[in-house]
C-alpha cells in the first residue's frame, strides 16, 4: 500500500522495522536509515531471517537537511517515521516539508546544548504542514504516545470532566547489568537529572529532581518506589484537557540505579557542558553514553515486566469516578518476537500503529501538526490489542494518590 522510511537504528528503530515488516500489507516497501549503515544492515538481516521480509537500508546524517532530502527523493516514501535522536526532529521535519512526505516521531525536539523539553518548536510548524497538505504526528511512542491515547479514551468514554491525572511508569525488569539505561543513555540521563515539574491549579510547580517519591502498586508486579519527573506529554495534555486540576508523571527507579546515578552526577559525568581532555573538547555525558551498555544490547537476557498506565479521577453524570488503564509488557516475550527488550518494544509498536493509522484511516490523516490525544483514540486502542500491547482497565477502584 505505501512506502515508509524509518530513520534511526537503535533499539526502538529496530522494533519499528520489525513490526512494519510483520505488517507488509500496509508497509509494502520499507527502508531503514541511520548514520551507521552497518546497524541497519544487521537489523535487515535479522528481519529477513525471522520474518522472510526484505527491507532496504541506507546511510544518512539526519542533522543535514540536504542529505535527508536526497534520501527521501531517492526512495520516495509516503511517510517518514523518525526514531532518531530528539535533536534531529526539526531537520527531519524540514526535509519532509521540502519533499512532500508525512512525518511521525516518538519524542519532542530538544536542543543539544540545553536539557529543555517542550513542544513549542514543533507546534510552530502547524501552518507550514497544513499549507503543504501534510500531517505530522508528535510523540507517538508509549509515554509520550499511548499514555495520551489512554487519556483521550478515558475522556471520551468515562468522564464528563477529568480532574486528576497520574501517569505511572514501572520497569520491574532485570537485565543483569550493574548500571544501564533502557533507552538512549544521553536522553535518559538528561531527562531524570533535571528539576521535576507537574501541573497544579493552572500552573507548573517545579521541584528538585527526584524529590517527590512514594511506593505505588503495579498490577502483577507489586509496590515499587516511584518518583515524580517532568515528562513531555504533560505539556500537551494540560493544554488539550483544560479541566485537569493536577497532572503528574511517575517513574520507578531501583536503589542501585539511584546510587549509581548520584555518584556519576557528583563527579560530573552527567554534565552536558564540554570540558578539555588531552587538548580536545568532550562532553562528559556523551563519553558516559559510549561506555554504558547500548539499550539494544540488553534484550537477550532481560526478565520481568514493564507496567505503564494512567490513573484518572474526575466526574461522570455528576458523580466522582476513578479510572485506571494500563499495559504490562514482558521483556522475554518481546525478545522472542522482535529481538528487543520491552522498553524499546513499548515505544516502537505505537510508532508503527500511528503510522498504520495515518496510512489507512481517513479520519486520522489530516494536514497539520498533532499530538496523539487530538485524534480519535478508538482505532488506536483496538490496534494496541492486535499488535502486542493489550490494555486492561479498572473502574471506580481506590487510587494511591491524595486528591
XYZ file of C-alpha atoms in Angstrom:
403
model
C 0.000 0.000 0.000
C 2.714 2.523 0.960
C 6.434 3.030 1.228
C 7.785 4.013 4.647
C 11.203 5.418 5.562
C 12.420 4.785 9.128
C 15.301 6.946 10.364
C 17.086 5.621 13.448
C 18.570 2.145 14.014
C 18.713 1.916 17.802
C 16.511 -0.339 19.917
C 13.291 1.493 19.014
C 14.164 1.753 15.325
C 14.746 -1.995 15.240
C 11.309 -2.679 16.756
C 9.609 -0.295 14.303
C 11.321 -2.002 11.374
C 10.368 -5.487 12.621
C 6.725 -4.527 13.245
C 6.383 -2.771 9.882
C 7.801 -5.893 8.211
C 5.236 -8.000 10.072
C 2.539 -5.779 8.527
C 3.782 -5.736 4.951
C 0.217 -5.492 3.647
C 0.309 -1.845 4.835
C 4.047 -1.108 4.650
C 4.731 -2.571 1.236
C 8.274 -1.202 0.969
C 10.478 -0.341 3.943
C 13.777 1.494 4.159
C 15.784 1.752 7.390
C 18.425 4.503 7.507
C 20.831 5.885 10.087
C 24.240 7.495 10.374
C 25.758 3.996 10.738
C 24.575 1.797 7.863
C 26.043 -1.373 9.368
C 23.489 -1.161 12.202
C 20.693 -1.003 9.609
C 22.164 -3.953 7.705
C 22.258 -6.061 10.885
C 18.582 -5.336 11.589
C 17.645 -6.016 7.961
C 19.388 -9.396 8.061
C 17.569 -10.274 11.277
C 14.193 -9.319 9.739
C 14.900 -11.397 6.647
C 15.837 -14.409 8.775
C 12.915 -14.109 11.219
C 10.076 -12.858 9.020
C 11.162 -13.532 5.443
C 10.781 -9.847 4.522
C 13.441 -7.849 2.680
C 13.939 -4.211 3.654
C 16.290 -1.649 2.139
C 18.977 0.147 4.132
C 20.817 3.433 3.700
C 23.260 5.805 5.363
C 22.077 9.318 6.250
C 23.163 12.104 8.574
C 19.788 13.424 9.726
C 21.439 16.558 11.110
C 21.846 17.675 7.499
C 18.548 18.554 5.789
C 20.012 18.213 2.279
C 21.179 14.628 2.943
C 17.760 13.602 4.217
C 16.079 15.320 1.258
C 18.266 13.381 -1.203
C 17.442 10.085 0.501
C 13.702 10.837 0.508
C 13.790 11.776 -3.181
C 15.600 8.544 -3.992
C 13.261 6.248 -2.044
C 10.046 8.320 -2.402
C 8.198 7.199 0.747
C 4.709 8.380 1.638
C 5.601 8.584 5.345
C 8.754 9.062 7.401
C 8.996 7.573 10.914
C 11.595 9.464 12.932
C 13.118 7.382 15.727
C 16.474 9.140 15.616
C 17.659 11.492 18.390
C 15.273 14.269 19.511
C 17.918 16.825 18.456
C 17.139 15.902 14.842
C 13.353 16.398 14.857
C 13.406 19.838 13.248
C 15.865 18.995 10.476
C 13.840 15.901 9.589
C 10.576 17.892 9.623
C 12.203 20.407 7.262
C 13.192 17.573 4.925
C 9.620 16.241 4.949
C 8.236 19.669 4.074
C 10.763 20.011 1.246
C 9.758 16.672 -0.265
C 6.016 16.390 0.481
C 6.241 13.484 2.948
C 4.145 12.875 6.084
C 6.000 12.740 9.421
C 5.767 10.862 12.748
C 8.105 10.821 15.757
C 8.243 9.411 19.304
C 9.907 12.225 21.288
C 9.728 16.013 21.205
C 12.534 18.225 19.988
C 15.217 19.379 22.372
C 18.316 21.449 21.623
C 21.545 19.521 22.037
C 23.219 22.107 24.253
C 20.292 22.678 26.668
C 18.341 19.948 28.507
C 14.988 21.553 27.754
C 11.934 19.607 26.656
C 8.976 21.403 25.119
C 6.738 21.198 22.070
C 6.848 24.890 21.110
C 9.461 24.367 18.391
C 7.394 21.663 16.691
C 3.982 23.255 17.275
C 5.369 26.247 15.372
C 5.267 24.083 12.206
C 1.455 23.841 12.311
C 0.669 26.274 9.467
C 3.505 25.087 7.236
C 2.330 21.464 7.401
C -1.295 22.488 6.878
C -0.437 24.599 3.848
C 1.624 21.736 2.408
C -1.245 19.276 2.916
C 0.998 17.142 5.142
C 0.467 15.568 8.549
C 2.953 15.456 11.435
C 2.163 13.298 14.483
C 4.302 14.087 17.526
C 5.325 11.798 20.366
C 3.756 8.535 19.189
C 5.607 6.098 21.454
C 4.235 4.846 24.764
C 4.976 7.750 27.072
C 4.592 10.070 25.273
C 2.076 8.437 22.968
C -0.101 5.657 24.337
C -0.488 7.476 27.653
C -2.121 10.313 25.693
C -4.306 7.866 23.767
C -5.353 6.352 27.119
C -6.220 9.826 28.437
C -8.226 10.723 25.332
C -10.047 7.385 25.524
C -10.902 7.981 29.189
C -12.124 11.489 28.400
C -14.299 10.214 25.534
C -15.835 7.177 27.227
C -15.621 7.597 31.013
C -15.685 11.240 32.108
C -17.596 14.458 31.667
C -14.608 16.187 33.301
C -11.179 14.793 34.176
C -9.666 16.491 37.229
C -6.600 14.474 38.271
C -4.182 12.545 36.072
C -1.237 10.441 37.239
C 0.804 8.661 34.580
C 2.698 5.794 36.231
C 5.616 4.002 34.568
C 7.306 0.942 36.081
C 10.123 -1.186 34.711
C 10.397 -4.210 37.002
C 12.779 -5.998 34.663
C 16.271 -7.305 35.368
C 18.954 -7.063 32.661
C 21.806 -8.256 34.875
C 23.956 -5.144 34.368
C 25.347 -3.057 37.221
C 24.058 0.139 35.563
C 22.351 0.616 32.217
C 19.575 2.742 30.732
C 16.683 1.215 28.809
C 16.705 3.849 26.080
C 19.355 6.237 24.780
C 21.578 6.909 27.842
C 22.201 10.519 26.860
C 18.488 11.352 26.599
C 17.522 9.239 29.623
C 20.044 10.829 31.992
C 19.360 14.370 30.746
C 15.682 13.770 31.442
C 15.891 12.481 35.002
C 18.617 14.792 36.317
C 16.604 17.929 35.513
C 14.238 19.514 38.085
C 10.878 17.775 38.315
C 7.708 19.578 37.316
C 3.976 18.920 37.486
C 0.766 20.808 36.713
C -1.458 22.007 39.550
C -4.242 24.602 39.646
C -3.344 26.224 36.357
C 0.429 26.491 36.757
C 3.627 24.471 36.692
C 5.149 23.530 40.037
C 8.919 22.916 39.900
C 10.626 20.608 42.404
C 14.222 19.389 42.906
C 14.988 16.303 40.797
C 13.641 13.059 42.307
C 12.457 14.862 45.472
C 8.841 13.559 45.497
C 8.510 9.792 45.636
C 6.424 7.017 47.154
C 5.645 3.334 46.567
C 2.901 2.685 44.002
C 1.298 -0.723 43.445
C 1.686 -2.023 39.877
C -0.545 -4.902 38.642
C 1.236 -8.242 38.587
C 4.388 -6.599 39.952
C 3.636 -5.162 43.385
C 4.735 -1.935 45.082
C 7.679 -0.067 43.539
C 9.204 3.242 44.634
C 8.065 5.830 42.084
C 9.430 9.342 41.501
C 7.774 12.467 40.081
C 9.563 13.628 36.906
C 8.686 16.158 34.244
C 7.628 14.340 31.089
C 6.786 15.940 27.779
C 3.251 14.603 27.332
C 2.110 16.633 30.342
C 2.587 19.833 28.320
C 0.138 18.847 25.595
C -2.307 17.011 27.882
C -2.967 20.006 30.131
C -3.379 22.152 27.019
C -5.850 19.807 25.358
C -7.742 18.798 28.529
C -8.117 22.094 30.415
C -10.364 20.613 33.147
C -7.307 18.893 34.645
C -6.552 20.358 38.074
C -3.381 18.328 38.504
C -1.277 16.193 36.174
C 1.860 14.297 37.190
C 4.240 11.698 35.785
C 5.785 8.986 37.968
C 8.608 6.567 37.097
C 10.201 3.758 39.101
C 13.914 3.516 39.873
C 15.702 0.899 41.964
C 18.046 1.982 44.733
C 21.109 0.662 42.885
C 20.213 2.828 39.873
C 19.772 5.908 42.087
C 23.108 5.277 43.833
C 24.996 4.914 40.546
C 23.315 7.999 39.139
C 24.126 10.092 42.226
C 27.800 9.118 42.038
C 28.005 9.877 38.316
C 26.282 13.232 38.838
C 28.518 14.147 41.785
C 31.713 13.536 39.796
C 30.426 15.482 36.768
C 29.829 12.603 34.360
C 26.211 13.630 33.644
C 27.173 17.157 32.553
C 26.397 18.331 29.006
C 28.963 21.170 29.182
C 32.137 20.435 27.178
C 35.427 20.043 29.064
C 39.022 19.925 27.840
C 40.650 16.487 27.829
C 44.047 15.930 26.187
C 43.545 19.117 24.204
C 40.098 18.088 22.931
C 36.591 19.223 23.846
C 34.490 16.328 25.122
C 31.005 16.264 26.648
C 31.067 14.069 29.784
C 27.569 12.668 29.196
C 28.439 11.702 25.616
C 31.540 9.881 26.900
C 29.430 8.125 29.551
C 26.981 7.043 26.837
C 29.869 5.472 24.925
C 30.920 3.263 27.859
C 27.445 2.203 29.043
C 25.682 -0.840 27.544
C 23.660 0.054 24.448
C 19.898 -0.322 25.066
C 19.549 -2.623 22.054
C 22.095 -4.997 23.648
C 20.003 -5.632 26.778
C 17.201 -7.761 25.362
C 18.614 -11.297 25.249
C 18.753 -11.995 28.976
C 16.165 -9.476 30.185
C 13.486 -10.874 32.504
C 10.439 -9.326 34.177
C 7.827 -6.834 33.021
C 7.072 -3.189 32.422
C 3.776 -1.659 33.545
C 2.671 1.728 32.222
C -0.709 3.339 32.649
C -2.918 6.307 33.519
C -4.784 6.753 36.795
C -7.540 9.357 36.490
C -10.135 10.849 38.810
C -12.987 13.060 37.623
C -16.742 13.439 37.258
C -19.311 11.481 35.233
C -23.027 12.234 35.486
C -22.389 14.436 38.492
C -20.610 11.716 40.485
C -16.928 11.152 41.264
C -15.288 8.372 39.258
C -11.857 6.780 39.063
C -10.366 5.028 36.044
C -7.103 3.112 35.658
C -5.938 1.864 32.243
C -2.578 0.145 31.695
C -0.423 -2.339 29.806
C 2.047 -4.873 31.197
C 4.734 -5.994 28.757
C 7.129 -8.933 29.215
C 10.796 -8.436 28.301
C 11.418 -12.081 27.343
C 8.334 -12.265 25.111
C 9.442 -9.114 23.274
C 12.855 -10.625 22.659
C 11.319 -13.785 21.227
C 9.145 -11.771 18.824
C 11.455 -8.987 17.625
C 14.823 -9.372 19.445
C 14.187 -6.365 21.714
C 13.589 -5.562 25.372
C 10.179 -4.266 26.478
C 11.112 -0.579 26.809
C 12.087 -0.465 23.126
C 9.051 -2.585 22.228
C 6.539 -0.384 24.039
C 7.912 2.647 22.162
C 8.300 1.043 18.745
C 4.926 -0.699 18.465
C 2.868 2.517 18.964
C 5.014 4.272 16.356
C 4.102 1.536 13.876
C 0.414 1.770 14.878
C 0.372 5.552 14.450
C 1.969 5.190 11.020
C -0.552 2.494 10.096
C -3.463 4.746 11.045
C -2.015 7.666 9.088
C -1.822 5.458 6.000
C -5.131 3.588 6.320
C -7.583 5.630 8.407
C -9.139 8.617 6.633
C -10.301 10.122 9.926
C -6.749 10.140 11.273
C -4.973 11.524 8.221
C -5.381 15.298 8.087
C -2.973 18.176 7.391
C -1.277 19.846 10.341
C 0.806 19.053 13.428
C -0.894 16.941 16.098
C -0.266 15.282 19.435
C -1.960 11.895 19.534
C -4.646 12.856 22.079
C -6.077 15.260 19.475
C -7.013 12.275 17.264
C -9.708 9.604 17.702
C -8.343 7.159 20.303
C -10.686 4.266 19.483
C -8.886 2.771 16.438
C -5.538 3.143 18.215
C -6.865 1.296 21.277
C -8.144 -1.506 19.016
C -4.764 -1.863 17.282
C -2.876 -1.971 20.587
C -4.782 -5.174 21.389
C -3.951 -6.620 17.972
C -0.236 -5.834 17.807
C 1.254 -6.854 21.135
C 0.283 -4.205 23.701
C -3.099 -5.313 25.109
C -4.589 -2.970 27.694
C -6.522 -3.512 30.906
C -8.839 -1.233 32.861
C -10.256 -0.858 36.364
C -13.221 1.409 37.077
C -14.062 3.013 40.433
C -11.235 1.427 42.406
C -9.229 3.372 45.028
C -6.163 5.066 43.530
C -2.955 5.581 45.544
C -2.996 9.378 45.423
C -4.239 12.260 47.563
C -6.919 14.442 45.989
